[in-house]
Tab-separated table of C-alpha atoms and ligand atoms in Angstrom:
chain	number	residue	atom	x	y	z
S	1	UNK	CA	-20.276	24.411	3.530
S	2	UNK	CA	-16.790	25.054	4.731
S	3	UNK	CA	-13.382	25.927	3.012
S	4	UNK	CA	-10.328	26.529	4.094
S	5	UNK	CA	-9.296	30.232	3.314
S	6	UNK	CA	-5.788	31.873	2.491
S	7	UNK	CA	-6.240	35.454	3.245
S	8	UNK	CA	-2.559	36.167	2.597
S	9	UNK	CA	0.174	34.351	0.837
S	10	UNK	CA	3.749	34.252	3.096
S	11	UNK	CA	6.646	32.600	2.784
S	12	UNK	CA	7.279	32.092	5.598
S	13	UNK	CA	5.060	28.643	6.413
S	14	UNK	CA	4.129	28.682	9.811
S	15	UNK	CA	2.478	32.313	9.706
S	16	UNK	CA	1.315	31.336	6.583
S	17	UNK	CA	-0.432	27.817	7.924
S	18	UNK	CA	-1.304	29.999	10.974
S	19	UNK	CA	-3.700	32.946	8.450
S	20	UNK	CA	-5.647	29.742	7.040
S	21	UNK	CA	-9.424	29.720	8.463
S	22	UNK	CA	-12.633	27.585	7.967
S	23	UNK	CA	-15.374	29.502	6.766
S	24	UNK	CA	-18.768	29.132	5.591
S	25	UNK	CA	-18.515	29.751	1.731
S	26	UNK	CA	-21.448	29.457	-0.656
S	27	UNK	CA	-21.613	26.367	-2.420
S	28	UNK	CA	-19.846	26.926	-5.916
S	29	UNK	CA	-22.158	26.444	-9.069
S	30	UNK	CA	-21.222	24.827	-12.592
S	31	UNK	CA	-20.523	27.119	-15.459
S	32	UNK	CA	-19.906	25.536	-18.717
S	33	UNK	CA	-17.912	22.766	-19.121
S	34	UNK	CA	-17.496	22.136	-15.346
S	35	UNK	CA	-19.065	19.692	-12.746
S	36	UNK	CA	-19.696	19.641	-9.068
S	37	UNK	CA	-17.664	17.744	-6.337
S	38	UNK	CA	-18.578	17.048	-3.200
S	39	UNK	CA	-15.390	16.580	-2.200
S	40	UNK	CA	-14.252	13.694	-0.044
S	41	UNK	CA	-10.553	13.844	0.393
S	42	UNK	CA	-7.874	16.103	-1.439
S	43	UNK	CA	-3.875	16.041	-0.537
S	44	UNK	CA	-1.128	18.829	0.646
S	45	UNK	CA	1.216	18.051	-1.969
S	46	UNK	CA	5.221	20.104	-2.334
S	47	UNK	CA	3.133	22.236	-5.239
S	48	UNK	CA	0.290	23.560	-2.147
S	49	UNK	CA	2.932	24.217	0.214
S	50	UNK	CA	4.722	26.894	-2.599
S	51	UNK	CA	1.570	27.721	-3.331
S	52	UNK	CA	0.421	29.478	-0.007
S	53	UNK	CA	4.064	30.588	0.668
S	54	UNK	CA	3.083	32.769	-3.223
S	55	UNK	CA	5.995	31.141	-4.526
S	56	UNK	CA	3.776	28.985	-6.842
S	57	UNK	CA	3.102	30.025	-10.422
S	58	UNK	CA	-0.011	29.720	-9.962
S	59	UNK	CA	-1.140	32.908	-8.209
S	60	UNK	CA	-5.119	33.284	-7.002
S	61	UNK	CA	-7.305	36.459	-6.282
S	62	UNK	CA	-7.211	36.874	-2.559
S	63	UNK	CA	-8.745	35.611	-0.120
S	64	UNK	CA	-8.673	31.839	-1.708
S	65	UNK	CA	-9.282	28.529	-1.211
S	66	UNK	CA	-6.311	26.488	-1.791
S	67	UNK	CA	-5.649	23.139	-2.879
S	68	UNK	CA	-5.542	21.539	-5.920
S	69	UNK	CA	-6.254	17.781	-6.371
S	70	UNK	CA	-8.616	15.686	-4.585
S	71	UNK	CA	-11.206	13.251	-5.275
S	72	UNK	CA	-15.000	13.604	-4.746
S	73	UNK	CA	-18.412	13.204	-6.137
S	74	UNK	CA	-20.403	15.016	-9.043
S	75	UNK	CA	-23.555	16.031	-7.483
S	76	UNK	CA	-24.205	18.759	-10.592
S	77	UNK	CA	-23.796	19.636	-14.244
S	78	UNK	CA	-23.633	22.721	-16.813
S	79	UNK	CA	-26.070	22.522	-19.474
S	80	UNK	CA	-24.428	20.567	-22.239
S	81	UNK	CA	-23.014	17.728	-19.825
S	82	UNK	CA	-23.932	14.560	-19.786
S	83	UNK	CA	-26.669	14.140	-16.675
S	84	UNK	CA	-25.309	10.337	-16.123
S	85	UNK	CA	-21.920	11.586	-14.554
S	86	UNK	CA	-23.840	12.788	-11.121
S	87	UNK	CA	-23.329	9.930	-8.785
S	88	UNK	CA	-19.772	9.530	-10.428
S	89	UNK	CA	-16.734	9.534	-8.147
S	90	UNK	CA	-13.551	11.268	-9.791
S	91	UNK	CA	-10.078	12.389	-9.023
S	92	UNK	CA	-9.766	16.525	-9.877
S	93	UNK	CA	-7.429	18.820	-10.626
S	94	UNK	CA	-8.231	22.667	-9.647
S	95	UNK	CA	-6.168	25.732	-10.086
S	96	UNK	CA	-8.624	28.334	-11.917
S	97	UNK	CA	-9.269	31.168	-9.069
S	98	UNK	CA	-12.561	30.920	-7.661
S	99	UNK	CA	-11.544	27.496	-6.247
S	100	UNK	CA	-9.607	24.817	-4.700
S	101	UNK	CA	-10.395	21.376	-3.579
S	102	UNK	CA	-9.474	21.743	0.318
S	103	UNK	CA	-13.272	23.074	0.777
S	104	UNK	CA	-16.747	20.296	1.049
S	105	UNK	CA	-18.110	20.978	-2.530
S	106	UNK	CA	-15.537	22.609	-5.489
S	107	UNK	CA	-16.140	22.854	-9.049
S	108	UNK	CA	-14.371	21.344	-12.087
S	109	UNK	CA	-13.670	21.825	-15.470
S	110	UNK	CA	-14.645	18.086	-16.742
S	111	UNK	CA	-12.021	18.179	-18.737
S	112	UNK	CA	-9.255	17.661	-15.468
S	113	UNK	CA	-11.632	15.648	-13.728
S	114	UNK	CA	-10.225	11.129	-14.374
S	115	UNK	CA	-14.103	9.481	-13.598
S	116	UNK	CA	-12.276	6.700	-11.306
S	117	UNK	CA	-13.399	2.700	-11.112
S	118	UNK	CA	-14.773	1.569	-8.459
S	119	UNK	CA	-12.535	-0.876	-7.431
S	120	UNK	CA	-10.314	2.820	-6.775
S	121	UNK	CA	-10.396	3.767	-3.030
S	122	UNK	CA	-11.348	8.034	-2.078
S	123	UNK	CA	-7.840	7.537	0.049
S	124	UNK	CA	-6.170	6.541	-3.165
S	125	UNK	CA	-8.082	8.017	-5.783
S	126	UNK	CA	-7.500	11.035	-3.686
S	127	UNK	CA	-3.780	11.851	-5.264
S	128	UNK	CA	-4.673	9.988	-8.734
S	129	UNK	CA	-4.062	12.961	-10.753
S	130	UNK	CA	-1.242	14.842	-10.116
S	131	UNK	CA	2.135	11.630	-8.937
S	132	UNK	CA	1.223	8.871	-10.451
S	133	UNK	CA	1.530	10.727	-14.056
S	134	UNK	CA	4.832	12.265	-13.034
S	135	UNK	CA	6.767	9.199	-12.385
S	136	UNK	CA	5.369	7.444	-15.380
S	137	UNK	CA	5.776	10.530	-17.536
S	138	UNK	CA	8.913	11.244	-16.584
S	139	UNK	CA	9.895	7.324	-16.692
S	140	UNK	CA	8.755	7.206	-19.517
S	141	UNK	CA	11.764	9.698	-21.243
S	142	UNK	CA	14.430	7.124	-19.922
S	143	UNK	CA	12.629	4.810	-21.793
S	144	UNK	CA	12.792	6.537	-25.329
S	145	UNK	CA	16.665	6.975	-24.076
S	146	UNK	CA	16.768	3.746	-24.088
S	147	UNK	CA	19.101	4.670	-20.626
S	148	UNK	CA	20.091	1.487	-18.598
S	149	UNK	CA	20.717	3.736	-15.168
S	150	UNK	CA	18.667	6.914	-14.204
S	151	UNK	CA	19.365	8.587	-10.801
S	152	UNK	CA	16.615	10.317	-8.319
S	153	UNK	CA	16.418	12.698	-5.768
S	154	UNK	CA	14.122	12.852	-2.822
S	155	UNK	CA	13.575	9.026	-3.551
S	156	UNK	CA	11.762	9.362	-0.282
S	157	UNK	CA	9.120	10.858	-1.760
S	158	UNK	CA	5.863	9.345	-2.869
S	159	UNK	CA	7.048	10.458	-7.047
S	160	UNK	CA	9.860	8.219	-6.421
S	161	UNK	CA	8.285	5.317	-4.557
S	162	UNK	CA	6.714	5.591	-8.376
S	163	UNK	CA	9.690	6.046	-10.178
S	164	UNK	CA	11.430	2.815	-8.458
S	165	UNK	CA	8.398	0.969	-9.172
S	166	UNK	CA	7.493	1.609	-12.983
S	167	UNK	CA	12.286	0.820	-13.164
S	168	UNK	CA	11.658	-2.568	-11.231
S	169	UNK	CA	9.521	-3.996	-13.904
S	170	UNK	CA	11.484	-2.709	-16.354
S	171	UNK	CA	14.682	-4.199	-14.177
S	172	UNK	CA	16.366	-0.427	-14.825
S	173	UNK	CA	18.399	0.375	-12.374
S	174	UNK	CA	18.135	3.546	-10.306
S	175	UNK	CA	20.827	5.565	-8.104
S	176	UNK	CA	17.841	6.358	-5.286
S	177	UNK	CA	19.367	9.906	-3.625
S	178	UNK	CA	17.675	10.788	-0.021
S	179	UNK	CA	18.478	13.102	2.512
S	180	UNK	CA	18.306	11.433	6.061
S	181	UNK	CA	20.060	8.406	7.403
S	182	UNK	CA	17.143	6.875	8.585
S	183	UNK	CA	15.712	7.110	4.545
S	184	UNK	CA	18.477	5.463	3.243
S	185	UNK	CA	17.836	2.715	6.058
S	186	UNK	CA	14.258	2.431	4.728
S	187	UNK	CA	15.469	2.143	1.006
S	188	UNK	CA	17.957	-0.418	2.115
S	189	UNK	CA	15.033	-2.399	3.672
S	190	UNK	CA	12.818	-2.169	1.329
S	191	UNK	CA	15.705	-4.152	-1.041
S	192	UNK	CA	17.491	-1.347	-3.025
S	193	UNK	CA	20.901	-1.979	-4.027
S	194	UNK	CA	21.809	1.961	-5.192
S	195	UNK	CA	21.430	4.739	-2.395
S	196	UNK	CA	23.216	8.574	-1.546
S	197	UNK	CA	22.491	10.273	1.798
S	198	UNK	CA	22.742	13.792	0.429
S	199	UNK	CA	24.538	15.283	3.415
S	200	UNK	CA	27.180	12.649	3.374
S	201	UNK	CA	30.644	14.343	3.529
S	202	UNK	CA	31.747	12.605	0.265
S	203	UNK	CA	28.552	12.335	-1.307
S	204	UNK	CA	29.690	14.309	-4.304
S	205	UNK	CA	32.623	12.197	-4.839
S	206	UNK	CA	30.151	9.028	-4.656
S	207	UNK	CA	27.389	10.388	-6.797
S	208	UNK	CA	30.230	10.908	-9.149
S	209	UNK	CA	31.830	7.736	-8.747
S	210	UNK	CA	28.480	5.062	-8.586
S	211	UNK	CA	26.954	7.792	-11.727
S	212	UNK	CA	30.134	6.542	-13.845
S	213	UNK	CA	29.994	2.994	-12.923
S	214	UNK	CA	26.617	2.687	-13.303
S	215	UNK	CA	26.686	4.989	-16.727
S	216	UNK	CA	23.270	7.188	-15.757
S	217	UNK	CA	23.188	9.549	-17.878
S	218	UNK	CA	19.142	10.447	-16.431
S	219	UNK	CA	18.904	12.449	-13.703
S	220	UNK	CA	15.440	13.283	-12.121
S	221	UNK	CA	15.960	16.611	-10.271
S	222	UNK	CA	12.954	17.517	-7.518
S	223	UNK	CA	14.756	19.015	-5.423
S	224	UNK	CA	17.224	22.426	-7.206
S	225	UNK	CA	19.865	25.186	-5.782
S	226	UNK	CA	22.885	23.431	-5.687
S	227	UNK	CA	21.626	19.644	-5.847
S	228	UNK	CA	20.861	20.241	-9.502
S	229	UNK	CA	24.362	21.077	-10.603
S	230	UNK	CA	25.916	18.128	-8.194
S	231	UNK	CA	23.971	15.838	-10.280
S	232	UNK	CA	25.013	17.636	-14.238
S	233	UNK	CA	28.660	17.574	-12.579
S	234	UNK	CA	28.816	13.829	-11.757
S	235	UNK	CA	27.230	12.470	-14.494
S	236	UNK	CA	28.854	11.106	-17.500
S	237	UNK	CA	29.474	12.702	-20.857
S	238	UNK	CA	25.563	12.976	-23.085
S	239	UNK	CA	23.233	13.446	-19.371
S	240	UNK	CA	20.430	14.891	-19.012
S	241	UNK	CA	18.904	15.574	-15.741
S	242	UNK	CA	15.119	16.833	-15.481
S	243	UNK	CA	14.391	19.253	-13.097
S	244	UNK	CA	10.373	18.643	-12.066
S	245	UNK	CA	10.081	20.124	-8.556
S	246	UNK	CA	11.988	23.248	-6.647
S	247	UNK	CA	11.804	21.455	-2.838
S	248	UNK	CA	15.254	22.940	-2.408
S	249	UNK	CA	13.410	26.637	-2.586
S	250	UNK	CA	17.566	27.553	-4.432
S	251	UNK	CA	17.418	29.235	-7.595
S	252	UNK	CA	20.113	26.595	-9.281
S	253	UNK	CA	23.885	27.321	-9.201
S	254	UNK	CA	26.926	26.183	-9.499
S	255	UNK	CA	26.676	24.310	-12.872
S	256	UNK	CA	30.298	23.569	-14.253
S	257	UNK	CA	29.877	25.152	-17.826
S	258	UNK	CA	32.759	23.655	-18.761
S	259	UNK	CA	30.712	20.408	-18.500
S	260	UNK	CA	27.727	21.912	-20.105
S	261	UNK	CA	29.700	22.560	-23.097
S	262	UNK	CA	32.475	19.939	-23.718
S	263	UNK	CA	30.438	17.160	-22.115
S	264	UNK	CA	27.235	17.654	-24.307
S	265	UNK	CA	25.544	17.651	-21.380
S	266	UNK	CA	21.470	19.198	-20.253
S	267	UNK	CA	19.636	20.516	-17.939
S	268	UNK	CA	15.909	20.583	-18.785
S	269	UNK	CA	12.230	20.883	-17.259
S	270	UNK	CA	9.382	18.793	-16.761
S	271	UNK	CA	5.470	20.301	-16.311
S	272	UNK	CA	3.084	17.532	-16.052
S	273	UNK	CA	0.171	19.984	-17.118
S	274	UNK	CA	2.118	20.480	-20.722
S	275	UNK	CA	3.353	16.906	-20.783
S	276	UNK	CA	-0.356	15.584	-20.878
S	277	UNK	CA	-0.925	18.282	-23.422
S	278	UNK	CA	1.312	16.442	-25.327
S	279	UNK	CA	-0.560	13.440	-25.712
S	280	UNK	CA	-2.495	11.654	-28.609
S	281	UNK	CA	-6.141	11.571	-28.503
S	282	UNK	CA	-7.213	8.770	-26.196
S	283	UNK	CA	-3.203	8.301	-24.427
S	284	UNK	CA	-4.388	10.052	-21.638
S	285	UNK	CA	-7.433	7.529	-20.697
S	286	UNK	CA	-5.251	4.580	-22.074
S	287	UNK	CA	-2.368	5.834	-19.443
S	288	UNK	CA	-5.065	5.875	-16.217
S	289	UNK	CA	-6.771	3.333	-17.679
S	290	UNK	CA	-3.105	1.891	-16.410
S	291	UNK	CA	-2.088	3.680	-13.482
S	292	UNK	CA	-5.628	2.539	-11.868
S	293	UNK	CA	-5.362	-0.770	-12.273
S	294	UNK	CA	-1.999	-0.317	-10.902
S	295	UNK	CA	-3.261	0.610	-7.728
S	296	UNK	CA	-6.410	-1.175	-7.723
S	297	UNK	CA	-3.664	-4.687	-7.625
S	298	UNK	CA	-1.918	-2.667	-5.249
S	299	UNK	CA	2.013	-2.862	-7.368
S	300	UNK	CA	1.040	1.123	-7.310
S	301	UNK	CA	0.513	3.227	-3.685
S	302	UNK	CA	0.920	6.322	-1.882
S	303	UNK	CA	1.324	6.281	1.080
S	304	UNK	CA	-0.884	9.104	3.463
S	305	UNK	CA	0.433	9.521	7.119
S	306	UNK	CA	-3.237	10.888	8.311
S	307	UNK	CA	-6.416	12.489	7.870
S	308	UNK	CA	-7.356	15.687	9.311
S	309	UNK	CA	-11.081	17.660	9.073
S	310	UNK	CA	-10.432	21.005	7.410
S	311	UNK	CA	-10.286	22.349	11.177
S	312	UNK	CA	-7.568	20.470	11.809
S	313	UNK	CA	-5.725	21.286	8.546
S	314	UNK	CA	-2.711	23.327	10.476
S	315	UNK	CA	-2.122	20.120	12.288
S	316	UNK	CA	-1.799	17.729	9.759
S	317	UNK	CA	0.360	19.852	7.440
S	318	UNK	CA	2.641	20.261	10.229
S	319	UNK	CA	2.886	17.303	10.570
S	320	UNK	CA	3.570	16.571	7.139
S	321	UNK	CA	6.259	19.055	6.628
S	322	UNK	CA	7.934	17.567	9.582
S	323	UNK	CA	8.051	13.914	7.773
S	324	UNK	CA	7.077	14.906	4.465
S	325	UNK	CA	8.899	10.957	3.169
S	326	UNK	CA	6.017	8.879	5.519
S	327	UNK	CA	3.617	10.045	3.337
S	328	UNK	CA	0.691	12.290	2.136
S	329	UNK	CA	-1.866	14.246	4.595
S	330	UNK	CA	-5.399	14.016	3.675
S	331	UNK	CA	-7.792	17.024	5.036
S	332	UNK	CA	-11.164	15.127	4.668
A	401	NAP	N1	7.036	19.404	-12.068
A	401	NAP	C1	5.553	18.422	-12.282
A	401	NAP	O1	4.790	18.339	-13.570
A	401	NAP	C2	5.710	18.119	-11.037
A	401	NAP	C3	4.132	17.203	-10.650
A	401	NAP	C4	4.321	16.290	-9.598
A	401	NAP	C5	4.911	16.508	-8.132
A	401	NAP	N2	5.979	17.633	-9.225
A	401	NAP	C6	7.328	17.631	-7.836
A	401	NAP	O2	7.766	16.420	-7.365
A	401	NAP	C7	8.099	16.625	-6.431
A	401	NAP	C8	8.124	15.335	-4.948
A	401	NAP	O3	6.385	15.673	-4.574
A	401	NAP	P1	6.084	14.374	-4.239
A	401	NAP	O4	4.840	14.775	-4.548
A	401	NAP	O5	6.137	12.614	-4.250
A	401	NAP	O6	7.213	14.586	-2.475
A	401	NAP	P2	6.856	14.508	-1.532
A	401	NAP	O7	5.686	12.609	-1.113
A	401	NAP	O8	5.717	14.955	-0.333
A	401	NAP	O9	7.960	13.955	-0.717
A	401	NAP	C9	9.202	15.007	-0.921
A	401	NAP	C10	10.166	13.688	-0.369
A	401	NAP	O10	11.249	15.420	-0.186
A	401	NAP	C11	12.063	15.496	0.247
A	401	NAP	N3	12.990	16.728	0.697
A	401	NAP	C12	11.879	17.933	0.882
A	401	NAP	N4	12.748	18.716	1.174
A	401	NAP	C13	13.291	18.308	0.496
A	401	NAP	C14	15.020	19.887	0.401
A	401	NAP	N5	15.034	20.267	0.267
A	401	NAP	N6	16.262	19.142	-0.901
A	401	NAP	C15	16.080	17.020	-0.420
A	401	NAP	N7	15.150	16.372	-0.145
A	401	NAP	C16	13.645	16.639	0.266
A	401	NAP	C17	11.231	15.024	1.324
A	401	NAP	O11	12.283	14.407	2.116
A	401	NAP	P3	11.745	14.795	3.943
A	401	NAP	O12	10.914	13.341	4.168
A	401	NAP	O13	13.395	14.212	4.827
A	401	NAP	O14	11.492	15.813	4.197
A	401	NAP	C18	10.504	13.766	0.999
A	401	NAP	O15	10.972	12.657	0.665
A	401	NAP	C19	7.991	17.703	-5.841
A	401	NAP	O16	8.861	19.145	-5.857
A	401	NAP	C20	7.015	18.149	-6.551
A	401	NAP	O17	6.436	19.940	-6.714
A	401	NAP	C21	6.082	18.268	-10.009
């Protein structure tokens, strides 16, 4: 089989990309609890980018095959797994040392696979396991807290888009933070009412005024760095910032200790894998069912900006990092 191979992590992303090769590898065999999947498509997410740079919490032995999620057809099952699963299309998640989704075949734990409904497309199935569940899990927290308004940055990204859809269904107000004028125009055209551009000189003041006016007590932060502090410092008392991404690549800094102490503000984290582990029996299947139906009826959709072959993977990732808001790239 063909597979994309990363020989070494490199903090300089371009160097990491250039170092990647497409190689012939033996098709992996499923071991206990695993299935073999013929991959059809796999996206590149921010977590993959952090991984290539050696800055993610998953570190594989090198050289390795990157790619954490994707979709494909089960071609083999290990002993103890029902043969009837062969031929089924699944969305899968792989963080094991030996494999990755940027390859023609991969093995995944059956517990890290979601059986896709017939009407789910390959493209939407490839990006199903990470972002839709993350947006759902984050959004649930605002519902549990009976929030009137939430704030989210990276609002033009795919998680941001899904959160807006959920919020609209429940008439929850969203303050969307983007970082470019064209993203602001795009969200305005989509009917969003509250949009702030973080590159504006008076962004901190605008954020404080709007967050207090709309009583925004929960923020989803995918950026980190100074942005986390800007959010926490701007929000009204008893607010919570939930950090779920580190797109800025910078450590959180600049939090006003007085506002944390005297205004009871909280900085917390969200990790999809932990959220999944804490679900009750049958809940994951229920959420998966619900989300797949939303994709099938067109309520949710992951934007795909292009598809690339293994040999074009570097071109594809460069297109993605040059304009992440345009959508995911798929490696096919
Ligand atoms: N914690 C978890 O379990 C979990 C699970 C899934 C996703 N995530 C995180 O969720 C975040 C969003 O993922 P996604 O797939 O929705 O992203 P995406 O669709 O690839 O889009 C990324 C968005 O972030 C913007 N962005 C990139 N770098 C930025 C920066 N330094 N400052 C501000 N905005 C920036 C991009 O804008 P441009 O177009 O201007 O670049 C784009 O709008 C990522 O951080 C990802 O790691 C976390």
